[in-house]
Structure formats: C-alpha cells, structure tokens
Amino acid sequence: MTFQATVLTLYPEMFPGPLGMSLAGRALVEGVWSLQAQNIRASATDKHRSVDDTPAGGGAGMVLRADVLAAALDSVADGRPMLAMTPRGRPLIQARVRELAAGEGAIVLCGRFEGFDERIFEAREVEPVSIGDYVLSGGELGAMVLLDACVRLLPGVMGAASSGEEESFEQGLLEYPHYTRPFEWEGRTIPEVLRSGDHARIAAWRHEQAVNDTRLRRPDLIERHGGASQAPPSGARQRNEGKTK
Ligand code: SAH
C-alpha cells in the first residue's frame, strides 16, 4: 500500500526538494510513497488565472480565493485527509503524524501571502495545521515537514533499529541523550553506565534522563501527559558527572 501525498501549491517546482533525498527520497524512488505537486493556479477560472485578491475589510497583502482553493481541492479529493498549512492551525504533533502515516496519504494545501479565505474551512473538510508558533512565508516548507515526519514512519523506511518507539514525543517525553565514540573527547567521557553492558541499568538511566530533560526543557509535555507517573527517581544523576576533572 503506497502512501499518496498530494501537495497543492503555487510553487510545485519546490517539490520534491528535500523530500527527494536521504530516507524519504529513497522511499519515493522505491515506491513506498508517491508525491504529486499540483499548481493551485491550474484551478483558476478567470482569464488572468488569478488565485488571490485583496483582503475584505482592508489591510496589507493578498488572500487566496476560496473558489479557487475549493476547485483545487475538489480536483484531487478522494477520501484522503485534507490539511491546510496555517499558523492559525492546531500544532502538529507526533500522534497526529502517526495517524496520518497509518492512512492512505494526505492532501496538503499550502498558503502564500496572507493565507486562505476562511470560508474554505467551512465549505470543505480541511484540517488547519501549524508547524509551530512562528510565521513562514509559505506553506511549502510546512508541507515538507509534515510529509517528512509521516514518510519516515512508513514500513521499511527506517531501519529496524530505529522503530521509533523510544523516540522523542512517543511516550510524552523527549528522547534520552545519545553518545558515541570516542570514549573521551575534550576531557569529557561517555557516562559509565552506557558501557556497563547492564541493559536494565541502561534502560533505567535513559528513562531518568528523558524525564529530567523533558522537565527542564518541555514541562508542557509532562503536563499534557499527566506527568505524575513520570516523576524521576530521587537522586537523579547528573549527566556530566563523567567529565574527568
Ligand atoms: N497572515 C497569516 C500568515 C500567512 S504566512 C497569519 O498571520 O496567520 C503565508 C503562508 O505560510 C500561510 O498561508 C501558511 O500556508 C504558511 N505558514 C506560515 N506559517 C506557518 C506555520 N507556522 N505553520 C504552517 N504553515 C505556515
């Protein structure tokens, strides 16, 4: 079963872009997923092929027309979820990415200028999605973020080693920190426990690090997952205790 991605954009030549490389690129070549980038302008109806107009009520910039957006969506709609990239959307989270990756694909609408005529969200089943609390100049990078996150979860795309179950956000936690050789670098050593070969101890240490780092950096994640059960064991060790001197 191929994951089918369709991107509606004013800049189809931006695709596959980074999605044509590395893991996602190989999976694209292998047919694990497919990508179609369609120009929104192809759905324009007037003789100037216009896709936007000035904002009702005044103000700067241009707004993408609802009639053109609807025609673009209708031309590719086939039951796959339809998502629109907008800073006004629900923030994208790994749980939603997993759901999407388990489905047949996605249709992703990319905005430009001031964004979309709001009526498109009433007239069509389009889920507004944000990739974070900052403003991009267009939805294309957002669409790439969303699709990259989905594609790496498709069966066979990541190596067996990284099934993704321990990764950041999967348990409501950031992932534990990683280390690799050389064992000593600029006077810093790899935490001794990781060389102990004691898998239970290593697992406990990693969990503790994950909880501590999440508390420090992303208390909102702990909160969201009802963090009490994730309280770190007392006497949590400091990660830099491996430093020599
Ligand atoms: N005037 C809008 C921003 C428009 S930015 C506002 O203030 O809400 C132009 C386009 O970039 C948007 O239509 C959207 O498709 C994309 N974009 C910008 N920031 C984004 C974000 N954080 N997440 C997803 N898409 C974003």
PDB file of C-alpha atoms and ligand atoms in Angstrom:
ATOM      1  CA  MET A   1       0.000   0.000   0.000  1.00  0.00           C
ATOM      2  CA  THR A   2       1.521   3.280  -1.135  1.00  0.00           C
ATOM      3  CA  PHE A   3       1.159   6.426   0.943  1.00  0.00           C
ATOM      4  CA  GLN A   4      -0.067   9.030  -1.518  1.00  0.00           C
ATOM      5  CA  ALA A   5       0.831  12.651  -0.944  1.00  0.00           C
ATOM      6  CA  THR A   6      -0.679  15.433  -2.989  1.00  0.00           C
ATOM      7  CA  VAL A   7       0.502  18.992  -2.424  1.00  0.00           C
ATOM      8  CA  LEU A   8      -1.488  21.956  -3.700  1.00  0.00           C
ATOM      9  CA  THR A   9       0.873  24.896  -4.068  1.00  0.00           C
ATOM     10  CA  LEU A  10       1.699  27.937  -6.148  1.00  0.00           C
ATOM     11  CA  TYR A  11       5.270  26.627  -6.300  1.00  0.00           C
ATOM     12  CA  PRO A  12       5.112  22.963  -7.394  1.00  0.00           C
ATOM     13  CA  GLU A  13       8.730  23.194  -8.567  1.00  0.00           C
ATOM     14  CA  MET A  14       9.775  23.304  -4.890  1.00  0.00           C
ATOM     15  CA  PHE A  15       8.923  19.580  -4.715  1.00  0.00           C
ATOM     16  CA  PRO A  16      10.209  17.004  -4.035  1.00  0.00           C
ATOM     17  CA  GLY A  17      13.102  19.235  -2.886  1.00  0.00           C
ATOM     18  CA  PRO A  18      14.470  17.832   0.360  1.00  0.00           C
ATOM     19  CA  LEU A  19      11.892  15.043   0.213  1.00  0.00           C
ATOM     20  CA  GLY A  20      13.819  13.662  -2.754  1.00  0.00           C
ATOM     21  CA  MET A  21      16.856  12.937  -0.594  1.00  0.00           C
ATOM     22  CA  SER A  22      18.016  10.519   2.050  1.00  0.00           C
ATOM     23  CA  LEU A  23      15.378   8.276   3.648  1.00  0.00           C
ATOM     24  CA  ALA A  24      12.343   9.960   2.097  1.00  0.00           C
ATOM     25  CA  GLY A  25      13.995  10.184  -1.309  1.00  0.00           C
ATOM     26  CA  ARG A  26      14.933   6.523  -1.384  1.00  0.00           C
ATOM     27  CA  ALA A  27      11.429   5.561  -0.271  1.00  0.00           C
ATOM     28  CA  LEU A  28      10.000   7.754  -3.047  1.00  0.00           C
ATOM     29  CA  VAL A  29      12.140   6.008  -5.671  1.00  0.00           C
ATOM     30  CA  GLU A  30      11.184   2.625  -4.233  1.00  0.00           C
ATOM     31  CA  GLY A  31       7.500   3.485  -4.429  1.00  0.00           C
ATOM     32  CA  VAL A  32       6.832   3.293  -0.682  1.00  0.00           C
ATOM     33  CA  TRP A  33       5.110   6.632  -1.129  1.00  0.00           C
ATOM     34  CA  SER A  34       4.153   8.854  -4.043  1.00  0.00           C
ATOM     35  CA  LEU A  35       4.187  12.617  -4.395  1.00  0.00           C
ATOM     36  CA  GLN A  36       2.181  14.814  -6.691  1.00  0.00           C
ATOM     37  CA  ALA A  37       2.646  18.583  -6.567  1.00  0.00           C
ATOM     38  CA  GLN A  38      -0.167  20.409  -8.302  1.00  0.00           C
ATOM     39  CA  ASN A  39      -0.310  24.103  -9.040  1.00  0.00           C
ATOM     40  CA  ILE A  40      -3.246  25.879  -7.394  1.00  0.00           C
ATOM     41  CA  ARG A  41      -3.201  28.238 -10.374  1.00  0.00           C
ATOM     42  CA  ALA A  42      -4.377  25.385 -12.608  1.00  0.00           C
ATOM     43  CA  SER A  43      -7.714  25.711 -10.804  1.00  0.00           C
ATOM     44  CA  ALA A  44      -8.115  29.427 -11.516  1.00  0.00           C
ATOM     45  CA  THR A  45     -11.086  30.242 -13.717  1.00  0.00           C
ATOM     46  CA  ASP A  46     -10.739  33.809 -14.929  1.00  0.00           C
ATOM     47  CA  LYS A  47      -8.665  34.786 -17.929  1.00  0.00           C
ATOM     48  CA  HIS A  48      -5.898  36.252 -15.765  1.00  0.00           C
ATOM     49  CA  ARG A  49      -5.608  32.944 -13.853  1.00  0.00           C
ATOM     50  CA  SER A  50      -5.859  34.905 -10.617  1.00  0.00           C
ATOM     51  CA  VAL A  51      -5.709  32.988  -7.355  1.00  0.00           C
ATOM     52  CA  ASP A  52      -5.830  35.854  -4.870  1.00  0.00           C
ATOM     53  CA  ASP A  53      -7.495  39.149  -4.129  1.00  0.00           C
ATOM     54  CA  THR A  54      -7.245  41.981  -1.626  1.00  0.00           C
ATOM     55  CA  PRO A  55      -8.405  41.355   1.970  1.00  0.00           C
ATOM     56  CA  ALA A  56     -12.009  42.181   2.751  1.00  0.00           C
ATOM     57  CA  GLY A  57     -12.036  44.923   5.387  1.00  0.00           C
ATOM     58  CA  GLY A  58      -8.702  46.266   4.190  1.00  0.00           C
ATOM     59  CA  GLY A  59      -5.151  45.666   5.266  1.00  0.00           C
ATOM     60  CA  ALA A  60      -1.906  44.584   3.712  1.00  0.00           C
ATOM     61  CA  GLY A  61      -1.275  41.729   1.326  1.00  0.00           C
ATOM     62  CA  MET A  62      -3.424  39.337  -0.651  1.00  0.00           C
ATOM     63  CA  VAL A  63      -5.735  36.471   0.288  1.00  0.00           C
ATOM     64  CA  LEU A  64      -6.100  33.168  -1.571  1.00  0.00           C
ATOM     65  CA  ARG A  65      -9.594  32.902  -3.042  1.00  0.00           C
ATOM     66  CA  ALA A  66     -11.984  30.314  -1.615  1.00  0.00           C
ATOM     67  CA  ASP A  67     -13.455  29.415  -5.025  1.00  0.00           C
ATOM     68  CA  VAL A  68     -10.004  28.670  -6.471  1.00  0.00           C
ATOM     69  CA  LEU A  69      -8.909  26.713  -3.383  1.00  0.00           C
ATOM     70  CA  ALA A  70     -12.115  24.659  -3.452  1.00  0.00           C
ATOM     71  CA  ALA A  71     -11.653  23.848  -7.139  1.00  0.00           C
ATOM     72  CA  ALA A  72      -8.059  22.771  -6.435  1.00  0.00           C
ATOM     73  CA  LEU A  73      -9.125  20.567  -3.519  1.00  0.00           C
ATOM     74  CA  ASP A  74     -12.079  19.099  -5.429  1.00  0.00           C
ATOM     75  CA  SER A  75      -9.823  18.169  -8.329  1.00  0.00           C
ATOM     76  CA  VAL A  76      -7.793  15.806  -6.149  1.00  0.00           C
ATOM     77  CA  ALA A  77     -10.194  14.875  -3.312  1.00  0.00           C
ATOM     78  CA  ASP A  78     -10.553  11.106  -2.960  1.00  0.00           C
ATOM     79  CA  GLY A  79     -11.168  10.471   0.739  1.00  0.00           C
ATOM     80  CA  ARG A  80      -7.641  11.119   1.945  1.00  0.00           C
ATOM     81  CA  PRO A  81      -7.403  13.645   4.805  1.00  0.00           C
ATOM     82  CA  MET A  82      -7.099  17.221   3.586  1.00  0.00           C
ATOM     83  CA  LEU A  83      -4.816  19.502   5.569  1.00  0.00           C
ATOM     84  CA  ALA A  84      -4.084  23.197   5.169  1.00  0.00           C
ATOM     85  CA  MET A  85      -0.856  24.711   6.417  1.00  0.00           C
ATOM     86  CA  THR A  86      -1.534  27.789   8.540  1.00  0.00           C
ATOM     87  CA  PRO A  87      -0.141  29.343  11.723  1.00  0.00           C
ATOM     88  CA  ARG A  88      -3.784  29.507  12.828  1.00  0.00           C
ATOM     89  CA  GLY A  89      -3.972  25.709  12.845  1.00  0.00           C
ATOM     90  CA  ARG A  90      -3.614  23.078  15.531  1.00  0.00           C
ATOM     91  CA  PRO A  91       0.072  22.490  16.217  1.00  0.00           C
ATOM     92  CA  LEU A  92       1.316  19.329  14.517  1.00  0.00           C
ATOM     93  CA  ILE A  93       2.239  16.596  16.996  1.00  0.00           C
ATOM     94  CA  GLN A  94       3.751  13.149  16.611  1.00  0.00           C
ATOM     95  CA  ALA A  95       0.461  11.413  17.478  1.00  0.00           C
ATOM     96  CA  ARG A  96      -1.262  13.067  14.503  1.00  0.00           C
ATOM     97  CA  VAL A  97       1.736  12.238  12.309  1.00  0.00           C
ATOM     98  CA  ARG A  98       1.385   8.569  13.307  1.00  0.00           C
ATOM     99  CA  GLU A  99      -2.317   8.568  12.446  1.00  0.00           C
ATOM    100  CA  LEU A 100      -1.653  10.119   9.065  1.00  0.00           C
ATOM    101  CA  ALA A 101       1.204   7.720   8.324  1.00  0.00           C
ATOM    102  CA  ALA A 102      -1.110   4.789   9.079  1.00  0.00           C
ATOM    103  CA  GLY A 103      -3.594   6.034   6.474  1.00  0.00           C
ATOM    104  CA  GLU A 104      -3.697   6.215   2.702  1.00  0.00           C
ATOM    105  CA  GLY A 105      -1.908   9.532   2.409  1.00  0.00           C
ATOM    106  CA  ALA A 106      -2.726  13.211   2.602  1.00  0.00           C
ATOM    107  CA  ILE A 107      -3.682  16.203   0.526  1.00  0.00           C
ATOM    108  CA  VAL A 108      -1.780  19.255   1.755  1.00  0.00           C
ATOM    109  CA  LEU A 109      -2.790  22.778   0.856  1.00  0.00           C
ATOM    110  CA  CYS A 110      -0.033  25.402   1.013  1.00  0.00           C
ATOM    111  CA  GLY A 111      -0.788  29.055   1.592  1.00  0.00           C
ATOM    112  CA  ARG A 112       1.094  32.152   0.456  1.00  0.00           C
ATOM    113  CA  PHE A 113       0.649  35.881   1.033  1.00  0.00           C
ATOM    114  CA  GLU A 114      -1.818  36.459   3.927  1.00  0.00           C
ATOM    115  CA  GLY A 115      -3.241  32.963   3.692  1.00  0.00           C
ATOM    116  CA  PHE A 116      -6.631  31.461   2.864  1.00  0.00           C
ATOM    117  CA  ASP A 117     -10.142  32.876   2.621  1.00  0.00           C
ATOM    118  CA  GLU A 118     -11.564  31.434   5.855  1.00  0.00           C
ATOM    119  CA  ARG A 119     -14.681  30.090   4.163  1.00  0.00           C
ATOM    120  CA  ILE A 120     -12.671  27.207   2.731  1.00  0.00           C
ATOM    121  CA  PHE A 121     -12.578  25.679   6.234  1.00  0.00           C
ATOM    122  CA  GLU A 122     -16.369  25.809   6.453  1.00  0.00           C
ATOM    123  CA  ALA A 123     -17.103  24.600   2.941  1.00  0.00           C
ATOM    124  CA  ARG A 124     -14.647  21.686   2.780  1.00  0.00           C
ATOM    125  CA  GLU A 125     -13.357  19.248   5.362  1.00  0.00           C
ATOM    126  CA  VAL A 126      -9.914  20.775   5.702  1.00  0.00           C
ATOM    127  CA  GLU A 127      -7.880  20.456   8.882  1.00  0.00           C
ATOM    128  CA  PRO A 128      -5.834  23.557   9.690  1.00  0.00           C
ATOM    129  CA  VAL A 129      -2.312  22.542  10.732  1.00  0.00           C
ATOM    130  CA  SER A 130       0.506  24.664  12.138  1.00  0.00           C
ATOM    131  CA  ILE A 131       4.110  23.520  12.377  1.00  0.00           C
ATOM    132  CA  GLY A 132       4.919  25.942  15.183  1.00  0.00           C
ATOM    133  CA  ASP A 133       4.470  29.372  16.662  1.00  0.00           C
ATOM    134  CA  TYR A 134       6.288  31.392  14.036  1.00  0.00           C
ATOM    135  CA  VAL A 135       5.323  32.666  10.618  1.00  0.00           C
ATOM    136  CA  LEU A 136       6.761  31.268   7.388  1.00  0.00           C
ATOM    137  CA  SER A 137       6.432  32.947   4.018  1.00  0.00           C
ATOM    138  CA  GLY A 138       4.619  29.953   2.575  1.00  0.00           C
ATOM    139  CA  GLY A 139       3.108  26.592   3.430  1.00  0.00           C
ATOM    140  CA  GLU A 140       5.519  24.541   1.295  1.00  0.00           C
ATOM    141  CA  LEU A 141       8.162  24.084   3.981  1.00  0.00           C
ATOM    142  CA  GLY A 142       5.389  23.166   6.401  1.00  0.00           C
ATOM    143  CA  ALA A 143       4.079  20.568   3.961  1.00  0.00           C
ATOM    144  CA  MET A 144       7.583  19.155   3.653  1.00  0.00           C
ATOM    145  CA  VAL A 145       7.900  18.952   7.428  1.00  0.00           C
ATOM    146  CA  LEU A 146       4.578  17.163   7.704  1.00  0.00           C
ATOM    147  CA  LEU A 147       5.326  14.713   4.877  1.00  0.00           C
ATOM    148  CA  ASP A 148       8.872  14.006   6.041  1.00  0.00           C
ATOM    149  CA  ALA A 149       7.565  13.174   9.508  1.00  0.00           C
ATOM    150  CA  CYS A 150       4.962  10.808   8.002  1.00  0.00           C
ATOM    151  CA  VAL A 151       7.194   9.118   5.449  1.00  0.00           C
ATOM    152  CA  ARG A 152       9.909   8.095   7.903  1.00  0.00           C
ATOM    153  CA  LEU A 153       7.265   6.107   9.792  1.00  0.00           C
ATOM    154  CA  LEU A 154       6.136   4.111   6.747  1.00  0.00           C
ATOM    155  CA  PRO A 155       7.038   0.421   6.917  1.00  0.00           C
ATOM    156  CA  GLY A 156      10.543  -0.238   5.645  1.00  0.00           C
ATOM    157  CA  VAL A 157      11.673   3.391   5.514  1.00  0.00           C
ATOM    158  CA  MET A 158      13.648   3.495   8.758  1.00  0.00           C
ATOM    159  CA  GLY A 159      15.994   0.687   9.659  1.00  0.00           C
ATOM    160  CA  ALA A 160      14.637  -1.920  12.051  1.00  0.00           C
ATOM    161  CA  ALA A 161      16.957  -0.479  14.686  1.00  0.00           C
ATOM    162  CA  SER A 162      15.005   2.746  14.893  1.00  0.00           C
ATOM    163  CA  SER A 163      11.433   1.576  15.118  1.00  0.00           C
ATOM    164  CA  GLY A 164      10.754   4.968  16.568  1.00  0.00           C
ATOM    165  CA  GLU A 165       9.047   3.710  19.691  1.00  0.00           C
ATOM    166  CA  GLU A 166      11.603   5.220  22.026  1.00  0.00           C
ATOM    167  CA  GLU A 167      11.897   8.463  20.148  1.00  0.00           C
ATOM    168  CA  SER A 168      11.056  11.917  21.337  1.00  0.00           C
ATOM    169  CA  PHE A 169       7.328  12.521  21.936  1.00  0.00           C
ATOM    170  CA  GLU A 170       6.311   8.864  21.643  1.00  0.00           C
ATOM    171  CA  GLN A 171       5.852   8.465  25.412  1.00  0.00           C
ATOM    172  CA  GLY A 172       5.202  12.108  26.099  1.00  0.00           C
ATOM    173  CA  LEU A 173       8.918  12.531  26.723  1.00  0.00           C
ATOM    174  CA  LEU A 174      11.921  13.810  24.850  1.00  0.00           C
ATOM    175  CA  GLU A 175      14.304  11.036  23.931  1.00  0.00           C
ATOM    176  CA  TYR A 176      17.289  10.322  26.184  1.00  0.00           C
ATOM    177  CA  PRO A 177      20.662  11.757  25.086  1.00  0.00           C
ATOM    178  CA  HIS A 178      22.942   9.763  22.793  1.00  0.00           C
ATOM    179  CA  TYR A 179      26.708   9.245  22.857  1.00  0.00           C
ATOM    180  CA  THR A 180      29.205   7.536  20.598  1.00  0.00           C
ATOM    181  CA  ARG A 181      32.973   7.018  20.325  1.00  0.00           C
ATOM    182  CA  PRO A 182      35.494   8.392  21.034  1.00  0.00           C
ATOM    183  CA  PHE A 183      35.027   7.475  24.676  1.00  0.00           C
ATOM    184  CA  GLU A 184      36.928  10.561  25.787  1.00  0.00           C
ATOM    185  CA  TRP A 185      36.655  13.842  23.933  1.00  0.00           C
ATOM    186  CA  GLU A 186      37.891  17.235  25.185  1.00  0.00           C
ATOM    187  CA  GLY A 187      38.133  15.777  28.658  1.00  0.00           C
ATOM    188  CA  ARG A 188      34.534  14.508  28.611  1.00  0.00           C
ATOM    189  CA  THR A 189      33.727  10.847  28.847  1.00  0.00           C
ATOM    190  CA  ILE A 190      30.654   8.863  27.940  1.00  0.00           C
ATOM    191  CA  PRO A 191      28.513   8.130  31.029  1.00  0.00           C
ATOM    192  CA  GLU A 192      29.910   4.948  32.588  1.00  0.00           C
ATOM    193  CA  VAL A 193      26.534   3.225  32.779  1.00  0.00           C
ATOM    194  CA  LEU A 194      26.354   3.082  28.981  1.00  0.00           C
ATOM    195  CA  ARG A 195      29.491   0.934  28.965  1.00  0.00           C
ATOM    196  CA  SER A 196      28.303  -1.348  31.745  1.00  0.00           C
ATOM    197  CA  GLY A 197      26.539  -3.833  29.479  1.00  0.00           C
ATOM    198  CA  ASP A 198      23.794  -3.941  32.118  1.00  0.00           C
ATOM    199  CA  HIS A 199      20.708  -3.448  29.962  1.00  0.00           C
ATOM    200  CA  ALA A 200      18.306  -2.939  32.843  1.00  0.00           C
ATOM    201  CA  ARG A 201      20.520  -0.261  34.361  1.00  0.00           C
ATOM    202  CA  ILE A 202      20.969   1.398  30.995  1.00  0.00           C
ATOM    203  CA  ALA A 203      17.225   1.442  30.384  1.00  0.00           C
ATOM    204  CA  ALA A 204      16.583   2.930  33.830  1.00  0.00           C
ATOM    205  CA  TRP A 205      19.270   5.575  33.321  1.00  0.00           C
ATOM    206  CA  ARG A 206      17.907   6.515  29.916  1.00  0.00           C
ATOM    207  CA  HIS A 207      14.379   6.855  31.247  1.00  0.00           C
ATOM    208  CA  GLU A 208      15.626   9.058  34.057  1.00  0.00           C
ATOM    209  CA  GLN A 209      17.497  11.288  31.627  1.00  0.00           C
ATOM    210  CA  ALA A 210      14.450  11.508  29.385  1.00  0.00           C
ATOM    211  CA  VAL A 211      12.250  12.567  32.288  1.00  0.00           C
ATOM    212  CA  ASN A 212      14.761  15.098  33.604  1.00  0.00           C
ATOM    213  CA  ASP A 213      15.388  16.676  30.211  1.00  0.00           C
ATOM    214  CA  THR A 214      11.684  16.855  29.467  1.00  0.00           C
ATOM    215  CA  ARG A 215      11.012  18.543  32.818  1.00  0.00           C
ATOM    216  CA  LEU A 216      13.709  21.103  32.160  1.00  0.00           C
ATOM    217  CA  ARG A 217      13.117  21.800  28.509  1.00  0.00           C
ATOM    218  CA  ARG A 218       9.490  20.899  27.856  1.00  0.00           C
ATOM    219  CA  PRO A 219       7.407  20.988  31.029  1.00  0.00           C
ATOM    220  CA  ASP A 220       4.388  21.387  28.741  1.00  0.00           C
ATOM    221  CA  LEU A 221       4.866  17.794  27.513  1.00  0.00           C
ATOM    222  CA  ILE A 222       4.859  16.429  31.061  1.00  0.00           C
ATOM    223  CA  GLU A 223       1.760  18.443  31.810  1.00  0.00           C
ATOM    224  CA  ARG A 224      -0.033  17.205  28.704  1.00  0.00           C
ATOM    225  CA  HIS A 225       0.650  13.579  29.598  1.00  0.00           C
ATOM    226  CA  GLY A 226      -0.360  13.896  33.246  1.00  0.00           C
ATOM    227  CA  GLY A 227       3.222  13.766  34.400  1.00  0.00           C
ATOM    228  CA  ALA A 228       2.958  12.465  37.998  1.00  0.00           C
ATOM    229  CA  SER A 229       3.633   8.891  36.853  1.00  0.00           C
ATOM    230  CA  GLN A 230       6.791  10.082  35.174  1.00  0.00           C
ATOM    231  CA  ALA A 231       8.393  11.578  38.245  1.00  0.00           C
ATOM    232  CA  PRO A 232      12.121  10.854  38.124  1.00  0.00           C
ATOM    233  CA  PRO A 233      13.563   8.543  40.755  1.00  0.00           C
ATOM    234  CA  SER A 234      15.114  10.580  43.569  1.00  0.00           C
ATOM    235  CA  GLY A 235      18.826  11.220  43.476  1.00  0.00           C
ATOM    236  CA  ALA A 236      18.863  11.591  39.703  1.00  0.00           C
ATOM    237  CA  ARG A 237      22.427  11.617  38.473  1.00  0.00           C
ATOM    238  CA  GLN A 238      23.883  14.494  36.554  1.00  0.00           C
ATOM    239  CA  ARG A 239      24.783  13.609  33.013  1.00  0.00           C
ATOM    240  CA  ASN A 240      28.130  15.455  33.048  1.00  0.00           C
ATOM    241  CA  GLU A 241      29.472  13.551  36.016  1.00  0.00           C
ATOM    242  CA  GLY A 242      31.515  11.552  33.506  1.00  0.00           C
ATOM    243  CA  LYS A 243      33.736  14.579  32.901  1.00  0.00           C
ATOM    244  CA  THR A 244      37.275  13.842  34.012  1.00  0.00           C
ATOM    245  CA  LYS A 245      38.319  16.554  36.461  1.00  0.00           C
TER     246      LYS A 245
HETATM  247  N1  SAH B   1      -1.267  36.094   7.723  1.00  0.00           N
HETATM  248  C1  SAH B   1      -1.087  34.771   8.212  1.00  0.00           C
HETATM  249  C2  SAH B   1       0.286  34.234   7.864  1.00  0.00           C
HETATM  250  C3  SAH B   1       0.483  33.973   6.399  1.00  0.00           C
HETATM  251  S1  SAH B   1       2.052  33.288   6.069  1.00  0.00           S
HETATM  252  C4  SAH B   1      -1.242  34.761   9.733  1.00  0.00           C
HETATM  253  O1  SAH B   1      -0.773  35.692  10.379  1.00  0.00           O
HETATM  254  O2  SAH B   1      -1.820  33.798  10.292  1.00  0.00           O
HETATM  255  C5  SAH B   1       1.786  32.574   4.492  1.00  0.00           C
HETATM  256  C6  SAH B   1       1.530  31.089   4.442  1.00  0.00           C
HETATM  257  O3  SAH B   1       2.632  30.414   5.025  1.00  0.00           O
HETATM  258  C7  SAH B   1       0.334  30.616   5.226  1.00  0.00           C
HETATM  259  O4  SAH B   1      -0.858  30.697   4.469  1.00  0.00           O
HETATM  260  C8  SAH B   1       0.696  29.173   5.537  1.00  0.00           C
HETATM  261  O5  SAH B   1       0.348  28.305   4.482  1.00  0.00           O
HETATM  262  C9  SAH B   1       2.201  29.230   5.654  1.00  0.00           C
HETATM  263  N2  SAH B   1       2.635  29.258   7.063  1.00  0.00           N
HETATM  264  C10 SAH B   1       3.209  30.298   7.705  1.00  0.00           C
HETATM  265  N3  SAH B   1       3.498  29.987   8.977  1.00  0.00           N
HETATM  266  C11 SAH B   1       3.112  28.709   9.163  1.00  0.00           C
HETATM  267  C12 SAH B   1       3.139  27.820  10.275  1.00  0.00           C
HETATM  268  N4  SAH B   1       3.629  28.183  11.457  1.00  0.00           N
HETATM  269  N5  SAH B   1       2.640  26.584  10.101  1.00  0.00           N
HETATM  270  C13 SAH B   1       2.137  26.198   8.901  1.00  0.00           C
HETATM  271  N6  SAH B   1       2.087  26.992   7.815  1.00  0.00           N
HETATM  272  C14 SAH B   1       2.557  28.238   7.930  1.00  0.00           C
END
